Coordinates of C-alpha atoms and ligand atoms in Angstrom, one line a residue:
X1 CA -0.8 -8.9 9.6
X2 CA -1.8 -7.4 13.1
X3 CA -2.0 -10.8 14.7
X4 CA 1.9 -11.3 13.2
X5 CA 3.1 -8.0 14.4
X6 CA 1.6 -8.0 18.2
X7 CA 3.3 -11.5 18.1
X8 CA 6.5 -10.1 16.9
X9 CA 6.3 -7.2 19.9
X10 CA 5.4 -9.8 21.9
X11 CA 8.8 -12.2 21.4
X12 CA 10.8 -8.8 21.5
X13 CA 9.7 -8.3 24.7
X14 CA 11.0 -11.6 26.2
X15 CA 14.3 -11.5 24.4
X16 CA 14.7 -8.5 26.1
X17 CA 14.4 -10.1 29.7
X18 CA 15.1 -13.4 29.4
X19 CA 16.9 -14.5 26.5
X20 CA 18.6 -17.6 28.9
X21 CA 14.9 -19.0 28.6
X22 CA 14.7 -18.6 25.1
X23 CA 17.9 -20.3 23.9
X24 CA 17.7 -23.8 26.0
X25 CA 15.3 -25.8 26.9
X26 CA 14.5 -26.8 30.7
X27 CA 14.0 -30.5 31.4
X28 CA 13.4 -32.1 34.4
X29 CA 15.4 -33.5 36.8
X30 CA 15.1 -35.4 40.3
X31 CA 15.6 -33.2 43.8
X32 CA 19.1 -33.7 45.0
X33 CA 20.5 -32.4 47.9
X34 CA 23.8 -33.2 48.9
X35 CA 25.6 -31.6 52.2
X36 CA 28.9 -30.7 52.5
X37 CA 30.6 -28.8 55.6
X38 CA 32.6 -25.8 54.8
X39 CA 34.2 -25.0 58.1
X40 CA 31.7 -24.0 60.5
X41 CA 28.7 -23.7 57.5
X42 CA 26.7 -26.5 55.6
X43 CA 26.7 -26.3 52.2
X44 CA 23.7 -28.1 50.3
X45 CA 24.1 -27.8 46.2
X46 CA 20.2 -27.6 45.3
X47 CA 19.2 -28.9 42.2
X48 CA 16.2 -27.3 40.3
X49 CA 16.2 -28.6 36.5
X50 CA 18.2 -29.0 33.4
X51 CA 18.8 -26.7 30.7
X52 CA 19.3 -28.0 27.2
X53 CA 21.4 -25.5 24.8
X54 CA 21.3 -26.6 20.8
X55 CA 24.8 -26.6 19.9
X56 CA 23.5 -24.5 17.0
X57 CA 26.3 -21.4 16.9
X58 CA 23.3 -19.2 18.7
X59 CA 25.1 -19.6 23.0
X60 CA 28.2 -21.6 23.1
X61 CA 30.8 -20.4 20.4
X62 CA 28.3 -18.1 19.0
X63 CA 29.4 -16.5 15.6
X64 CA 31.8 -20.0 15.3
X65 CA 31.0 -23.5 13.3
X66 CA 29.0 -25.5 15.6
X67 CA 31.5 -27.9 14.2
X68 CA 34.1 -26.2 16.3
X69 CA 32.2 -26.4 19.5
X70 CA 31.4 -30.3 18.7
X71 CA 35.0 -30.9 18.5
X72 CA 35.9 -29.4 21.8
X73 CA 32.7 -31.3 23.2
X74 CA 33.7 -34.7 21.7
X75 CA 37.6 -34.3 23.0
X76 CA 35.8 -35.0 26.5
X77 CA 33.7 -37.2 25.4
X78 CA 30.2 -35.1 25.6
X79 CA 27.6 -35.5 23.1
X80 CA 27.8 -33.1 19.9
X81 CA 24.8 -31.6 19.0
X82 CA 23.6 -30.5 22.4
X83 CA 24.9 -29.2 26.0
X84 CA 23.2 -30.2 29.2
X85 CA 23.4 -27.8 31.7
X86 CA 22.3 -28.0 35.5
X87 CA 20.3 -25.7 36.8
X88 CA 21.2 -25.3 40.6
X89 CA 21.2 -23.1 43.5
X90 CA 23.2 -23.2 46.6
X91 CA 21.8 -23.4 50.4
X92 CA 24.3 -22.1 53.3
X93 CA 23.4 -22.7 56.5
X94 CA 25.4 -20.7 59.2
X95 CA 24.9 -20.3 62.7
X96 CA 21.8 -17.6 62.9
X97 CA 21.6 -17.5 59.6
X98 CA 19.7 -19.7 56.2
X99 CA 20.9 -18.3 52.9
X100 CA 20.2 -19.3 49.6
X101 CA 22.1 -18.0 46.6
X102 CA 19.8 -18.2 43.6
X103 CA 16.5 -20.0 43.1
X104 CA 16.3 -21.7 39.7
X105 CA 13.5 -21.5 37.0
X106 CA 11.2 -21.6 39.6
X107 CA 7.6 -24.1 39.6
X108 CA 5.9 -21.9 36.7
X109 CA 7.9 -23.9 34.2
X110 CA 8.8 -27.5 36.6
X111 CA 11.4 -26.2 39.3
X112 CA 12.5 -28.9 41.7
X113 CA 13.9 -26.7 44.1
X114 CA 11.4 -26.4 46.9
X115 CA 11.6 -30.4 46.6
X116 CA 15.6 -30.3 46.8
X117 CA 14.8 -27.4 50.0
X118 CA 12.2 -30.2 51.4
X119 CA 15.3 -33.3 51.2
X120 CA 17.9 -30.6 53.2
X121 CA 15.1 -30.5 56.1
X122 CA 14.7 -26.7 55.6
X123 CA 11.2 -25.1 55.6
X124 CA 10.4 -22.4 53.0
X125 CA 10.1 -19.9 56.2
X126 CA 13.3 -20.9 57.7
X127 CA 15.6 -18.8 55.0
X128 CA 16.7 -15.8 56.2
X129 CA 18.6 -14.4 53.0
X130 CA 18.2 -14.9 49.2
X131 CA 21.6 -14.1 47.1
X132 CA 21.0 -13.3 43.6
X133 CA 24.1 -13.4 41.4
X134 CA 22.0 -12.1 38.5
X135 CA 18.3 -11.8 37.1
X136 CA 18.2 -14.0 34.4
X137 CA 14.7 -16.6 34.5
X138 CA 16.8 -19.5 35.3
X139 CA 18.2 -17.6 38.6
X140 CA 15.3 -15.4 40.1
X141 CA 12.1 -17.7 39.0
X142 CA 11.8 -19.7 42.2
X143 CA 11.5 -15.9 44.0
X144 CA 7.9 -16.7 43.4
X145 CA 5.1 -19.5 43.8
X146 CA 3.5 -20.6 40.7
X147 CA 0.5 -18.6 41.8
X148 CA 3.0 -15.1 42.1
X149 CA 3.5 -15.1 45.8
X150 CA 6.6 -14.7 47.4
X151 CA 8.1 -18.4 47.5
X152 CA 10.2 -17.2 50.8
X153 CA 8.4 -14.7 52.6
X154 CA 10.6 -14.0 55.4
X155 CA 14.3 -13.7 53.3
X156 CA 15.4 -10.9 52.3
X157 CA 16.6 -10.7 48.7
X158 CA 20.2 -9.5 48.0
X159 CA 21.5 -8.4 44.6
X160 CA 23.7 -5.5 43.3
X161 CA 22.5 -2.3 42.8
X162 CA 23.7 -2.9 38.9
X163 CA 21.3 -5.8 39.1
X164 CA 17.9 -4.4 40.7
X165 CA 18.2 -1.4 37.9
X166 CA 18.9 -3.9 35.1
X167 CA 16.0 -5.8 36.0
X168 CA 13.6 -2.7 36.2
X169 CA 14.3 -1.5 32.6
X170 CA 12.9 -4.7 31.8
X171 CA 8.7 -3.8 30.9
X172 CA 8.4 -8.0 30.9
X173 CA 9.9 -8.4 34.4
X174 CA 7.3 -5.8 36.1
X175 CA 5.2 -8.3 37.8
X176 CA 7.9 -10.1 38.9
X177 CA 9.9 -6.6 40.2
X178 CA 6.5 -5.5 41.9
X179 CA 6.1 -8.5 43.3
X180 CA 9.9 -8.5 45.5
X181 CA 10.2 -4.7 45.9
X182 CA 9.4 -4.8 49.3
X183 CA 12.1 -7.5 49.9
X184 CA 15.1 -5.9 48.1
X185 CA 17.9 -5.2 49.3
X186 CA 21.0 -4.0 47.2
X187 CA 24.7 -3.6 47.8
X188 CA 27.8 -1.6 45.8
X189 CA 30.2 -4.7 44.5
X190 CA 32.4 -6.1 46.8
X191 CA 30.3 -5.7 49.7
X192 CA 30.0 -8.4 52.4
X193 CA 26.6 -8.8 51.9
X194 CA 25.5 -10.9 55.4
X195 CA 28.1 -11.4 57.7
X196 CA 30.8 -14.5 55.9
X197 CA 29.5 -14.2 52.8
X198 CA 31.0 -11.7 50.3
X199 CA 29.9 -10.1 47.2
X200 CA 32.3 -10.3 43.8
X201 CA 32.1 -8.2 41.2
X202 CA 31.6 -10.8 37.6
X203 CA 30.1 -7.8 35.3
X204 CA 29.9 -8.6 31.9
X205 CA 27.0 -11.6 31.7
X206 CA 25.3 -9.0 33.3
X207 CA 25.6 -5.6 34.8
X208 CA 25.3 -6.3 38.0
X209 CA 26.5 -10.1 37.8
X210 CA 28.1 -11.1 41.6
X211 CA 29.9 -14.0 42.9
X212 CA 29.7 -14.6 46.4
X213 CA 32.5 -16.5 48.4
X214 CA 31.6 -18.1 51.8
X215 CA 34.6 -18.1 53.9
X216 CA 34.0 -20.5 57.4
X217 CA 37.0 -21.0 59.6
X218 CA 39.7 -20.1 57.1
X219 CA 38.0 -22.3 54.2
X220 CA 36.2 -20.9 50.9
X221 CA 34.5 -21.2 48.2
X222 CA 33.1 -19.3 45.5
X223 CA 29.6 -19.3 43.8
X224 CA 30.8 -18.2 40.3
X225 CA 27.0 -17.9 38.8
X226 CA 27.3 -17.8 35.2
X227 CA 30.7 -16.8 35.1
X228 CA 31.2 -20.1 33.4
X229 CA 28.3 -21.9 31.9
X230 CA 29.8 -25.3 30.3
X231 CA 32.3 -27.4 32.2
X232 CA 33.2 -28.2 29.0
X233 CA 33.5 -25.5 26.8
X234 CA 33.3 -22.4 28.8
X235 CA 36.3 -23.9 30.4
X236 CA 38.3 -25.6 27.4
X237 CA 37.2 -21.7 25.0
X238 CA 37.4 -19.1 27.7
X239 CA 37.3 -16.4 25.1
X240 CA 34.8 -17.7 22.8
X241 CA 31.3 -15.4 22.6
X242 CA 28.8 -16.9 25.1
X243 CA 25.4 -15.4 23.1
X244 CA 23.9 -15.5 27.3
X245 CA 26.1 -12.9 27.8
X246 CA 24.7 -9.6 27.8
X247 CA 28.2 -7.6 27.5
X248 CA 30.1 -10.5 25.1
X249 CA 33.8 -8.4 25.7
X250 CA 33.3 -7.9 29.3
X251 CA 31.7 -11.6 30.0
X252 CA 34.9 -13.1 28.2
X253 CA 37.3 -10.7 29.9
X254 CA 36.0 -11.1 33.2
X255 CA 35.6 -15.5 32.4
X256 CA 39.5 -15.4 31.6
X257 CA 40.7 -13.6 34.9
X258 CA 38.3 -15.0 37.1
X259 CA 39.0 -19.0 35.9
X260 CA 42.7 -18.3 35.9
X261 CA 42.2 -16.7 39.7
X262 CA 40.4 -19.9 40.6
X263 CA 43.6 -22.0 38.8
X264 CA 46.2 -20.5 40.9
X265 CA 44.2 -19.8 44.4
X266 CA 43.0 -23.7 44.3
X267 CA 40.0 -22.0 45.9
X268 CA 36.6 -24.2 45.7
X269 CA 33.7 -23.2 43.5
X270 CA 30.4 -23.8 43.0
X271 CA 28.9 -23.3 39.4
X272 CA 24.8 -23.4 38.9
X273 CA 25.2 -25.0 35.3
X274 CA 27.6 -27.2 35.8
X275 CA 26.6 -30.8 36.5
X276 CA 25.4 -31.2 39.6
X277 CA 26.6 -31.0 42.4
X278 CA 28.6 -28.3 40.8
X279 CA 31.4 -28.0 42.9
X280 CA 35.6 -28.5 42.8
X281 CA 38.1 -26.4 41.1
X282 CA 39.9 -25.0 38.3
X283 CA 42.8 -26.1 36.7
X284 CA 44.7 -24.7 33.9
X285 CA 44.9 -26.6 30.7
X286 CA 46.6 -25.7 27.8
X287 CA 45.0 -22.0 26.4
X288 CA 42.5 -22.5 28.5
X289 CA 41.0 -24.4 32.0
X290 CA 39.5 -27.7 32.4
X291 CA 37.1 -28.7 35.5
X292 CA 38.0 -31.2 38.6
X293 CA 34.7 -32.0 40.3
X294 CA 34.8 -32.4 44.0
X295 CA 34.3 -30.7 47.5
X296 CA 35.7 -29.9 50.6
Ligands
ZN301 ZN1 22.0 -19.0 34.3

């Protein structure tokens, strides 16, 4: 009986800080770093892992038939009874300045991202600025070595003020708060958080979820984080319940106005789960929005 209940206390605790970790299962996957330009900046999409999600009525559809989110998955000719997600960050290089928005599950659990970092020719040292869009496990793990030491000891690490609270009430995520106090910085939404790179407000996945769009010489694009998970069926169901989402109303509301933003701007995005690279643009399709992969 006490083995079962310090168990049960135990699992509580990690639903409470990392319930993207619970609900999919990371795989591995080769390094891959592709550059792009973006005006001035060089874009590198960073991949880190896969995530594998049960199409089991628990993430995608949640509350729905899994049958319902099979259909839409079959339609574009996915298979049915799971979704494979990427798990990627995004490297800009500007002059004077190395940022990296996210970090992936990080080597505790098989990241590839310091491999990906090694093919783009930068040095761990060499990045000046870490961009968190959230603190979920799959986003803030490669913050830290596999031994607990800052994986990038001379960024400094940007998220929202939202964010840095919402990761503090967590009692699971102490080590890893103690560990990049020193390093945080925070900023109010909207912010321009280093100079051509600005904060977005995506609240609803998360308190303090933030886009950031990199504008170079007149061109942009957006790094949605987990505004949309699925390419597929985030796209296709804007409004269905994502069960990642920590507010499920707010994440849908803010999905629908941000993807139908992207449809009419044409702007270029970057997404961390969809399939790498995770770049193109939005289009509108029928009730919802469907994916066009590509980059500038
Ligand atoms: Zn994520």
């Amino acid at each position: 009986m006490r083995g079962m209940t310090m168990t049960g206390v135990a699992t509580a605790l990690i639903l409470a800080s990392a319930p993207a970790a619970l609900l999919a299962k990371p795989a591995p996957a080769a390094p891959a770093a592709t550059p792009f330009k973006l005006g001035a900046a060089t874009l590198v999409p960073l991949r880190d892992m896969l995530n594998v999600v049960p199409n089991d009525g628990s993430v995608f559809g949640k509350g729905l038939d899994p049958a319902q989110v099979a259909a839409v998955l079959a339609k574009a000719g996915a298979p049915t009874d799971s979704l494979t997600l990427g798990v990627d960050a995004l490297l800009v290089e500007m002059p004077g300045r190395t940022v990296l928005i996210d970090t992936g599950l990080g080597p505790k659990v098989g990241g590839m991202l310091q491999a990906s970092l090694a093919a783009a020719h930068v040095a761990p040292d060499a990045v000046t600025d870490i961009l968190i869009t959230h603190s979920h496990g799959d986003h803030i793990g490669g913050l830290l070595t596999a031994d607990g030491a800052l994986a990038f000891p001379k960024a400094t690490i940007r998220m929202a003020a939202a964010e840095w609270a919402f990761l503090k009430s967590h009692p699971a995520s102490a080590a890893t708060v103690a560990a990049i106090a020193a390093k945080v910085q925070t900023f109010a939404p909207g912010a321009e958080v280093v100079p051509g790179i600005r904060s977005v407000a995506l609240a609803g996945h998360t308190p303090g979820h933030s886009g950031y769009e990199i504008v170079s010489q007149g061109q942009r694009l957006i790094d949605i984080g987990d505004t949309a998970h699925s390419a597929i069926v985030s796209l296709a169901e804007p409004d269905w319940t994502v069960g990642y989402d920590t507010d499920a109303a707010e994440g849908k509301a803010t999905r629908r106005a941000e993807l139908a933003k992207l449809a009419a701007s044409h702007e270029w995005l970057f997404a961390p789960h969809f399939p790498y690279p995770g770049t193109g643009k939005i289009v509108a399709k029928g009730s919802g929005f469907a994916f066009v992969p590509g980059h500038p």
